[in-house]
């Protein structure tokens, strides 16, 4: 936790909440918590400006939990979140903070899950509802969610909510709020549309601004590996053996995964232990003591139990599973880089999770380096070096002469020389972690497949004259720029082309490939731009938004596979909704294989099955803003 002059015990929180905080190791509030909690406990409206990772969930959750009437079955608080993943995360943290409140019911409601089950849960009673705007509004319209007893409304990540086109839903929900209800809004930025909601619905709010830069990412070197060639368990083993670690935390999603992976690592000689919310508090405390004392070196943990964990010897954080949201990621990597030391965070990411990785980079204003997994021979070398170090520490042991006599006797009885005897003992010593490998490393085949795919793509472009849709894909004469605007801001390819042509004076032939993604756009521009044009590019605005153009190493301007219908493509395997080139204007990509639309309907009106429900995407990737009123099944 961040240093603070006060402690949670100084705040007017009840004993059940204080005991839960103490059990989780939380003593002092973060700045946003210290500033917000006293005002919220008094029932005042509040506007909190805080970046992700500052502890704002607890800032509004603790006062809310503090004033619940557990005998009341109707919802007493409604928390709106922009995505179902964040709604799940907020609800989970609330349950954890309220773990000692007997009978507490926190219900998360969002699209992509059964609305019938959610209506049944509401009927049986809930103290707090955490949901996405579309589904909350849907349940209000069906007369299944009643707000007459609600005393607190919270809008979390409000700017993101409005960016995703939920302004009408949010406005309608706030209009249903009882006149006396407390209204609390948290946002990292304050766009004009959000200011209108503040002016309309918040009454003389307390303004809490702790939106300074989060310094966690400055202290941590961040890398990622794209999962390929070997399973993630094997990848974890290779990284743990080749990285110069002292102690590590490996973050996974579920309690079952903590135990499975900890057992898998322990069976291979690692000193690992699981840490999750179902472990008794006394055992959790003992496990944390063990990693502090060096009894174990690896914690395999879930998000919630590791929040607030402060162990200076933790040098590495491994994200075995990508987190649901950026705040969780920041909390995770904040477990390393403690006590003034530099930390390191490595993320294992699947190809359909690259979008979430880019969102993390954008929000944290940081860049992750892609790494290759160490090959098996490199792992074997690391094991041999470690063995040599361990044996070297025994060279002065006082009992060695006795063992030397045993060597002579064994040579004689087995009729073998000393080298053969040493080889036999080394074979026994290696156990399940070989000192050398026989056979080809599956990673080599994966690397070769990647090389072959890249070669085939180059060959295809060469056959097409290096052009696609009239646009050049080579990098010899072009730089790729990333613009900080995309589909979520309502930007279309024609807006990009128009701005580049009108503001920079570029001709059609001077604009290369364009790929429009959810929150950014990639565009090829000539390397040989004049200083005047480069200066205009730095100031470029698109649809009243600063483009923030920066040169990036990006070459994947391919359109996703699938059928083309009126400028759209279906069945995008990697979740990319971009893939535009030149002046091509398209609507958007629907029904991608990984469920990014989260329960939306396809072109034929048939509901798509979401095979990644509860998965890794930060939120549903919606089309243009004109569709915002039709998104309730997606939210």
XYZ file of C-alpha atoms in Angstrom:
635
model
C 0.000 0.000 0.000
C 1.053 3.603 -0.480
C 2.492 5.471 2.491
C -0.147 7.469 4.339
C -0.378 9.458 7.570
C -3.550 7.621 8.616
C -4.582 4.003 8.967
C -7.852 2.247 8.201
C -8.444 1.950 11.934
C -8.595 5.770 12.092
C -11.588 5.793 9.732
C -15.165 5.209 10.872
C -15.392 1.682 9.517
C -17.112 -1.116 11.417
C -15.245 -3.986 13.033
C -16.200 -6.608 10.439
C -14.641 -4.510 7.653
C -11.537 -3.655 9.703
C -11.001 -7.327 10.536
C -11.202 -8.246 6.840
C -8.691 -5.526 5.933
C -6.375 -6.695 8.709
C -6.647 -10.281 7.507
C -5.632 -9.208 3.994
C -2.663 -7.253 5.339
C -4.084 -3.802 4.529
C -3.117 -1.236 7.166
C -2.900 2.174 5.503
C -5.212 3.522 2.786
C -3.961 4.711 -0.581
C -4.283 8.460 -1.302
C -7.607 8.039 -3.155
C -8.964 5.925 -0.298
C -7.778 8.342 2.404
C -9.301 11.281 0.523
C -12.598 9.667 -0.536
C -13.692 7.409 2.320
C -14.445 10.156 4.916
C -16.639 12.079 2.434
C -18.447 8.960 1.263
C -19.094 7.830 4.821
C -20.844 11.172 5.361
C -23.124 10.443 2.387
C -21.804 13.266 0.192
C -21.815 13.090 -3.596
C -18.271 12.762 -4.900
C -16.297 13.065 -8.107
C -13.050 11.124 -7.924
C -10.359 11.586 -10.525
C -8.005 8.651 -10.203
C -5.977 6.522 -12.569
C -6.244 2.764 -12.758
C -4.278 1.012 -10.039
C -4.754 3.613 -7.302
C -7.185 1.541 -5.199
C -10.404 3.287 -6.182
C -12.526 0.106 -5.956
C -11.931 -0.110 -2.214
C -12.378 3.671 -1.975
C -16.072 3.410 -2.878
C -16.654 -0.167 -1.675
C -15.680 0.282 1.974
C -18.107 3.155 2.754
C -20.829 1.362 0.804
C -20.355 -1.881 2.765
C -20.198 0.086 6.003
C -23.783 1.362 5.750
C -25.665 -1.682 4.463
C -28.857 -2.810 6.150
C -28.572 -6.588 5.885
C -32.250 -7.068 6.713
C -33.247 -5.204 3.538
C -33.649 -7.605 0.573
C -33.897 -4.980 -2.176
C -30.679 -3.550 -3.661
C -29.211 -0.700 -1.619
C -26.385 0.146 -3.992
C -25.803 -0.027 -7.738
C -22.292 0.068 -9.196
C -21.981 0.540 -12.965
C -18.861 -0.695 -14.778
C -18.066 -0.411 -18.511
C -17.325 -4.115 -19.094
C -18.463 -7.417 -17.682
C -14.874 -8.306 -16.748
C -14.588 -5.199 -14.597
C -18.022 -5.860 -13.098
C -16.887 -9.358 -12.122
C -13.651 -7.994 -10.679
C -15.376 -5.247 -8.665
C -17.950 -7.698 -7.309
C -15.193 -10.131 -6.318
C -13.282 -7.416 -4.467
C -16.440 -6.271 -2.691
C -17.130 -9.828 -1.555
C -13.575 -10.116 -0.301
C -13.701 -6.800 1.561
C -17.051 -7.858 3.044
C -16.044 -11.440 3.795
C -16.769 -10.973 7.515
C -20.216 -9.438 6.944
C -22.592 -12.331 7.594
C -25.260 -12.744 4.924
C -23.799 -10.199 2.478
C -25.111 -10.658 -1.081
C -23.297 -8.981 -3.983
C -24.761 -9.729 -7.420
C -23.004 -9.083 -10.722
C -25.229 -8.672 -13.812
C -23.990 -8.349 -17.379
C -24.736 -9.402 -20.938
C -23.538 -12.738 -22.243
C -24.938 -14.517 -19.166
C -28.448 -15.830 -18.589
C -30.809 -12.940 -17.849
C -33.259 -15.486 -16.391
C -30.688 -16.534 -13.777
C -30.015 -12.887 -12.979
C -33.732 -12.148 -12.567
C -34.037 -15.159 -10.255
C -31.086 -13.923 -8.173
C -32.638 -10.452 -7.892
C -35.903 -11.988 -6.737
C -34.133 -13.879 -3.959
C -32.523 -10.662 -2.767
C -29.251 -8.741 -3.204
C -27.711 -5.946 -1.162
C -25.402 -4.645 -3.900
C -25.753 -4.888 -7.688
C -22.628 -4.521 -9.841
C -23.377 -4.469 -13.551
C -22.860 -3.119 -17.027
C -25.190 -0.287 -18.114
C -26.983 -2.196 -20.882
C -28.012 -5.160 -18.740
C -28.877 -2.971 -15.729
C -31.158 -0.836 -17.887
C -32.675 -3.971 -19.438
C -33.585 -5.359 -16.017
C -35.033 -1.999 -14.957
C -37.202 -1.967 -18.092
C -38.395 -5.506 -17.321
C -39.404 -4.331 -13.837
C -37.059 -6.866 -12.247
C -34.496 -4.440 -10.812
C -36.095 -1.977 -8.408
C -34.158 1.102 -7.320
C -36.526 2.583 -4.749
C -34.336 1.432 -1.817
C -30.989 2.302 -3.428
C -29.036 4.814 -1.340
C -25.784 4.809 -3.377
C -25.029 4.928 -7.113
C -21.433 4.488 -8.282
C -20.116 5.021 -11.822
C -16.723 3.310 -12.087
C -14.412 4.219 -14.992
C -17.115 6.581 -16.197
C -15.070 7.976 -19.086
C -14.564 4.485 -20.497
C -18.293 3.824 -20.120
C -19.176 6.862 -22.215
C -16.464 6.086 -24.783
C -18.153 2.734 -25.326
C -21.435 4.417 -26.200
C -23.347 3.908 -22.946
C -24.250 7.554 -22.406
C -27.987 6.994 -22.977
C -28.141 3.946 -20.700
C -26.198 5.720 -17.961
C -28.434 8.781 -18.224
C -31.633 6.697 -18.018
C -30.359 4.707 -15.039
C -29.374 7.869 -13.173
C -32.836 9.290 -13.865
C -34.312 6.300 -12.018
C -32.159 7.007 -8.955
C -34.078 8.144 -5.853
C -33.700 11.873 -5.218
C -31.971 11.231 -1.902
C -29.429 8.688 -3.232
C -25.733 9.414 -2.974
C -24.030 9.639 -6.384
C -20.337 8.767 -6.736
C -18.368 8.945 -9.962
C -14.781 7.803 -10.596
C -12.934 8.589 -13.799
C -9.352 8.946 -15.006
C -10.304 11.778 -17.401
C -13.077 14.341 -17.617
C -14.334 14.639 -21.213
C -17.104 17.198 -21.965
C -19.819 14.534 -22.195
C -18.944 13.304 -18.706
C -18.967 16.848 -17.326
C -22.586 17.183 -18.497
C -23.560 14.110 -16.467
C -21.690 15.473 -13.433
C -23.450 18.845 -13.701
C -26.837 17.197 -14.150
C -26.810 14.448 -11.536
C -24.216 15.250 -8.845
C -25.203 17.713 -6.116
C -22.358 19.896 -4.822
C -19.952 16.964 -5.104
C -16.680 16.710 -3.230
C -13.903 16.801 -5.826
C -11.134 14.312 -5.121
C -8.171 14.524 -7.476
C -5.324 12.092 -6.991
C -4.829 11.431 -10.689
C -1.059 11.736 -10.534
C 1.018 9.227 -12.421
C 1.084 5.686 -11.113
C 4.769 4.962 -10.550
C 4.446 1.180 -10.264
C 5.236 0.609 -13.928
C 8.358 2.802 -13.719
C 9.992 0.370 -11.314
C 9.179 -2.809 -13.222
C 10.672 -4.133 -16.456
C 7.811 -5.628 -18.476
C 8.035 -8.397 -21.064
C 5.622 -10.790 -22.769
C 5.807 -14.139 -24.522
C 3.201 -15.209 -27.092
C 2.144 -18.762 -26.238
C 3.310 -21.126 -28.970
C 5.234 -24.340 -29.383
C 4.916 -25.594 -25.800
C 2.284 -25.574 -23.074
C 2.198 -22.786 -20.497
C 3.326 -25.102 -17.673
C 6.487 -25.955 -19.579
C 6.943 -22.270 -20.412
C 6.742 -21.359 -16.713
C 9.343 -23.982 -15.875
C 11.758 -22.644 -18.501
C 11.337 -19.055 -17.374
C 11.754 -19.881 -13.690
C 14.958 -21.759 -14.407
C 16.599 -19.232 -16.699
C 15.559 -15.944 -15.090
C 17.758 -14.718 -12.237
C 15.038 -14.803 -9.603
C 15.090 -14.589 -5.843
C 11.385 -15.104 -5.113
C 8.455 -14.991 -7.552
C 4.686 -14.768 -7.716
C 2.870 -16.607 -10.507
C -0.631 -15.185 -11.025
C -3.406 -17.480 -12.243
C -7.175 -17.044 -12.478
C -8.698 -19.709 -10.276
C -8.178 -21.499 -6.968
C -7.955 -24.822 -8.841
C -5.148 -23.501 -11.033
C -3.123 -22.293 -8.043
C -3.104 -25.777 -6.553
C -2.590 -27.609 -9.844
C 0.326 -25.453 -10.990
C 1.943 -25.352 -7.529
C 1.809 -29.171 -7.377
C 3.196 -29.424 -10.931
C 6.118 -27.130 -10.087
C 6.798 -28.839 -6.747
C 6.961 -32.239 -8.469
C 9.748 -30.819 -10.643
C 11.873 -29.608 -7.780
C 10.677 -26.013 -7.386
C 9.884 -24.726 -3.899
C 6.329 -23.590 -4.670
C 3.076 -23.157 -2.740
C -0.497 -22.136 -3.606
C -2.198 -19.059 -2.168
C -5.927 -18.436 -2.659
C -8.985 -17.199 -0.818
C -10.240 -20.621 0.317
C -7.058 -21.359 2.269
C -7.564 -20.749 6.029
C -6.140 -17.447 7.206
C -3.595 -19.107 9.502
C -2.215 -21.180 6.615
C -2.125 -18.135 4.335
C -0.095 -16.238 6.922
C 2.284 -19.182 7.303
C 2.710 -19.422 3.518
C 3.579 -15.714 3.303
C 6.055 -16.132 6.178
C 7.636 -19.037 4.332
C 8.324 -16.979 1.216
C 9.689 -14.152 3.331
C 12.062 -16.567 5.106
C 13.117 -18.437 1.949
C 11.417 -21.731 2.853
C 9.603 -21.412 -0.484
C 10.564 -19.347 -3.523
C 7.388 -19.336 -5.638
C 3.825 -18.341 -4.762
C 1.125 -19.421 -7.210
C -1.690 -17.016 -6.359
C -5.001 -15.502 -7.374
C -5.426 -11.722 -7.658
C -7.385 -10.935 -4.529
C -5.237 -12.674 -1.919
C -2.018 -11.208 -3.292
C -3.198 -7.594 -3.146
C -1.278 -5.744 -0.456
C 1.363 -8.486 -0.268
C 4.699 -6.866 0.532
C 7.693 -9.215 0.321
C 10.921 -7.370 -0.596
C 12.633 -10.502 -1.960
C 10.048 -10.899 -4.756
C 12.024 -10.030 -7.877
C 9.645 -11.415 -10.506
C 5.931 -11.492 -11.227
C 4.773 -13.997 -13.840
C 1.310 -13.491 -15.320
C 0.460 -17.098 -16.212
C -3.062 -15.859 -17.048
C -3.651 -12.363 -18.413
C -5.800 -10.319 -15.987
C -9.353 -9.178 -16.710
C -8.509 -5.485 -16.432
C -5.610 -3.052 -16.268
C -6.054 -2.276 -12.568
C -5.508 -5.931 -11.704
C -2.378 -5.960 -13.850
C -0.967 -2.934 -12.039
C -1.732 -4.503 -8.666
C 0.008 -7.683 -9.777
C 3.248 -6.135 -10.977
C 3.259 -3.875 -7.913
C 4.195 -6.961 -5.853
C 7.729 -6.661 -7.229
C 10.070 -3.684 -7.406
C 9.700 -3.226 -3.645
C 12.140 -1.617 -1.205
C 13.733 0.465 -3.960
C 14.699 -2.553 -6.044
C 14.003 -3.043 -9.725
C 11.421 -5.692 -10.485
C 10.472 -7.692 -13.547
C 7.088 -8.804 -14.868
C 6.582 -11.380 -17.624
C 3.182 -11.983 -19.216
C 2.174 -15.180 -21.029
C -0.331 -14.125 -23.676
C -2.244 -16.025 -26.325
C -2.672 -14.570 -29.791
C -6.331 -13.730 -29.162
C -5.294 -11.749 -26.057
C -2.897 -9.340 -27.775
C -5.602 -6.656 -27.772
C -5.747 -6.710 -23.963
C -1.964 -6.495 -23.843
C -2.069 -3.372 -26.036
C -4.759 -1.901 -23.770
C -2.467 -2.449 -20.771
C 0.377 -0.697 -22.602
C -1.849 2.214 -23.546
C -3.357 2.781 -20.107
C -0.069 2.366 -18.223
C 1.779 4.433 -20.823
C 4.430 1.749 -21.022
C 5.807 -0.643 -23.591
C 6.388 -4.365 -23.179
C 9.228 -6.190 -24.901
C 8.339 -9.409 -26.702
C 10.674 -12.243 -25.734
C 11.308 -15.747 -27.006
C 11.091 -18.690 -24.656
C 14.516 -20.183 -23.788
C 15.240 -23.311 -25.819
C 15.642 -26.613 -23.972
C 19.422 -26.665 -24.353
C 19.567 -23.244 -22.688
C 17.486 -24.620 -19.799
C 19.816 -27.616 -19.496
C 22.817 -25.272 -19.379
C 21.172 -23.287 -16.583
C 20.578 -26.497 -14.612
C 24.213 -27.523 -15.032
C 25.447 -24.106 -13.879
C 23.222 -24.311 -10.801
C 24.417 -27.830 -10.035
C 28.036 -26.699 -10.352
C 27.363 -23.862 -7.906
C 25.783 -26.239 -5.413
C 28.640 -28.753 -5.726
C 31.185 -25.952 -5.426
C 29.813 -25.067 -2.014
C 30.606 -28.610 -0.817
C 34.281 -28.742 -1.849
C 35.498 -27.846 1.627
C 33.110 -30.130 3.527
C 34.905 -31.938 6.352
C 33.380 -35.352 5.525
C 34.566 -35.508 1.914
C 37.444 -37.859 2.714
C 34.961 -40.435 4.002
C 32.987 -40.212 0.756
C 36.215 -40.520 -1.223
C 36.758 -43.895 0.458
C 33.216 -44.884 -0.585
C 34.034 -43.961 -4.182
C 37.016 -46.338 -4.133
C 34.888 -49.154 -2.676
C 32.085 -48.614 -5.220
C 34.538 -48.610 -8.124
C 35.963 -51.861 -6.909
C 32.645 -53.573 -6.252
C 31.010 -52.378 -9.474
C 34.193 -52.771 -11.525
C 33.844 -49.328 -13.113
C 36.084 -46.286 -13.352
C 35.547 -43.000 -11.492
C 34.132 -41.197 -14.546
C 31.440 -43.834 -15.056
C 30.557 -43.753 -11.359
C 30.280 -39.963 -11.468
C 28.016 -40.217 -14.541
C 25.733 -42.662 -12.722
C 25.488 -40.344 -9.712
C 24.748 -37.346 -11.960
C 21.963 -39.290 -13.656
C 20.391 -39.986 -10.255
C 20.902 -36.367 -9.219
C 19.052 -34.876 -12.201
C 15.732 -36.522 -11.276
C 12.901 -35.116 -13.424
C 14.957 -32.123 -14.563
C 17.388 -33.405 -17.241
C 20.891 -31.978 -17.528
C 20.701 -32.530 -21.302
C 17.950 -33.331 -23.803
C 17.655 -35.877 -26.584
C 15.424 -35.033 -29.514
C 14.264 -31.788 -31.048
C 12.803 -28.999 -28.952
C 9.153 -28.344 -29.946
C 9.935 -24.628 -29.679
C 12.287 -24.937 -32.659
C 9.457 -26.276 -34.806
C 7.198 -23.409 -33.648
C 9.861 -20.836 -34.521
C 10.349 -22.420 -37.930
C 6.585 -22.355 -38.559
C 6.549 -18.642 -37.736
C 9.446 -18.009 -40.114
C 7.683 -19.968 -42.852
C 4.431 -18.027 -42.367
C 6.288 -14.717 -42.544
C 8.094 -15.869 -45.685
C 4.804 -16.912 -47.297
C 3.279 -13.523 -46.484
C 6.273 -11.746 -48.022
C 6.096 -13.969 -51.097
C 2.368 -13.271 -51.481
C 2.984 -9.534 -51.256
C 5.819 -9.785 -53.771
C 3.532 -11.637 -56.200
C 0.988 -8.837 -55.799
C 3.631 -6.257 -56.568
C 4.043 -5.359 -52.918
C 0.606 -3.790 -52.837
C -2.803 -4.651 -51.448
C -5.873 -2.633 -52.273
C -3.581 -0.083 -53.916
C -1.459 0.300 -50.753
C 2.201 -0.505 -50.172
C 3.223 -2.885 -47.365
C 7.002 -2.704 -47.512
C 8.851 -0.933 -44.704
C 11.794 0.314 -46.725
C 10.121 3.602 -47.690
C 7.435 3.769 -44.995
C 7.186 4.298 -41.254
C 4.199 2.935 -39.344
C 2.525 5.449 -37.031
C 0.126 4.580 -34.235
C -2.662 7.125 -33.766
C -4.404 7.171 -30.386
C -7.891 7.142 -31.882
C -9.933 4.219 -33.111
C -13.340 2.686 -33.529
C -14.414 3.358 -29.957
C -14.071 7.087 -30.658
C -16.301 6.720 -33.711
C -13.378 7.118 -36.108
C -13.596 5.636 -39.603
C -10.947 5.186 -42.259
C -12.328 8.131 -44.221
C -11.667 10.340 -41.183
C -8.028 9.208 -41.088
C -7.505 9.719 -44.816
C -9.334 13.052 -44.770
C -7.273 14.415 -41.876
C -3.986 13.307 -43.417
C -4.936 14.806 -46.781
C -6.474 18.051 -45.506
C -4.242 18.817 -42.511
C -0.920 17.447 -43.753
C -1.470 17.981 -47.484
C -0.633 14.362 -48.301
C -1.816 12.910 -51.596
C -3.478 9.528 -51.942
C -0.210 7.960 -53.056
C 1.535 9.251 -49.917
C -0.759 7.362 -47.553
C 0.087 3.688 -47.166
C -1.704 0.857 -45.410
C -4.229 1.679 -42.700
C -5.482 -0.644 -39.983
C -8.268 0.566 -37.708
C -8.460 -1.072 -34.285
C -10.700 -0.511 -31.311
C -8.717 2.244 -29.601
C -5.928 3.057 -32.027
C -5.127 3.196 -35.728
C -1.976 2.126 -37.573
C -1.054 3.959 -40.755
C 1.958 3.887 -43.077
C 3.416 7.269 -43.987
C 6.516 8.068 -46.049
C 9.876 8.064 -44.251
C 10.907 11.073 -46.336
C 8.418 13.599 -44.900
C 9.422 17.239 -44.700
C 9.917 18.795 -41.276
C 6.848 20.950 -41.924
C 4.639 17.905 -42.524
C 6.172 16.093 -39.525
C 5.381 19.112 -37.361
C 1.761 19.131 -38.500
C 1.535 15.401 -37.810
C 2.502 15.954 -34.171
C -0.412 18.393 -33.799
C -2.898 16.346 -35.839
C -6.456 16.094 -34.486
C -9.051 13.641 -35.806
C -12.714 14.236 -34.967
C -11.670 16.774 -32.326
C -9.313 14.297 -30.647
C -5.542 14.521 -30.490
C -4.039 11.757 -32.609
C -0.784 11.551 -30.609
C 1.058 9.973 -33.547
C 4.101 7.873 -32.629
C 6.297 5.617 -34.754
C 5.865 1.933 -33.830
C 7.190 -1.416 -34.991
C 4.000 -2.774 -36.539
C 3.651 -4.647 -39.812
C 0.520 -6.780 -39.497
C -1.784 -4.976 -41.929
C -3.395 -8.217 -43.047
C -7.151 -8.400 -43.238
C -8.557 -11.269 -41.163
C -9.776 -14.351 -42.934
C -13.467 -14.738 -43.545
C -16.135 -13.678 -45.932
C -16.504 -10.093 -47.074
C -19.995 -8.633 -46.977
C -20.331 -5.001 -47.793
C -16.943 -4.124 -46.373
C -17.351 -6.381 -43.300
C -15.667 -9.631 -42.437
C -16.921 -12.417 -40.242
C -15.027 -15.089 -38.359
C -11.880 -13.194 -37.393
C -9.745 -15.746 -35.536
C -7.453 -13.336 -33.716
C -10.059 -10.897 -32.531
C -8.784 -8.028 -34.688
C -11.538 -5.800 -35.934
C -9.288 -3.696 -38.070
C -7.511 -4.620 -41.248
C -8.459 -1.571 -43.332
C -6.261 -0.305 -46.091
C -6.122 2.928 -47.969
C -9.515 4.492 -48.653
C -11.391 1.276 -47.983
C -14.293 2.006 -45.645
C -16.002 -0.807 -43.838
C -18.491 -1.176 -41.106
C -16.691 -3.413 -38.656
C -16.050 -7.044 -37.926
C -18.780 -9.128 -36.360
C -18.988 -12.434 -34.608
C -15.289 -13.099 -34.152
C -14.350 -16.560 -33.011
C -13.233 -15.567 -29.513
C -16.473 -13.998 -28.488
C -15.372 -10.357 -28.424
C -18.922 -9.280 -29.141
C -19.879 -10.975 -25.840
C -23.260 -12.314 -26.569
C -24.086 -10.016 -29.478
C -26.091 -11.133 -32.486
C -24.700 -11.937 -35.890
C -25.886 -10.693 -39.261
C -28.448 -13.483 -39.448
C -30.002 -12.483 -36.110
C -28.739 -15.630 -34.427
C -27.076 -15.257 -31.015
C -23.400 -16.158 -31.121
C -22.080 -18.655 -28.618
C -19.344 -17.060 -26.474
C -16.707 -19.737 -26.061
C -14.495 -17.376 -24.065
C -17.116 -16.327 -21.495
C -15.496 -14.840 -18.444
C -12.278 -14.814 -20.424
C -9.516 -12.439 -21.158
C -11.047 -9.578 -23.092
C -11.485 -6.321 -21.344
C -14.856 -5.676 -22.902
C -16.948 -6.236 -25.948
C -15.606 -4.679 -29.107
C -18.565 -2.867 -30.522
C -19.174 -1.238 -33.861
C -19.859 2.427 -34.587
C -21.571 4.620 -32.031
C -24.785 4.687 -34.001
C -25.397 1.181 -32.680
C -25.142 2.181 -28.991
C -28.900 1.987 -28.385
C -29.002 -1.608 -29.598
C -26.275 -3.018 -27.366
C -28.072 -4.182 -24.301
C -27.509 -7.828 -25.055
C -23.809 -7.090 -25.370
C -23.223 -5.117 -22.192
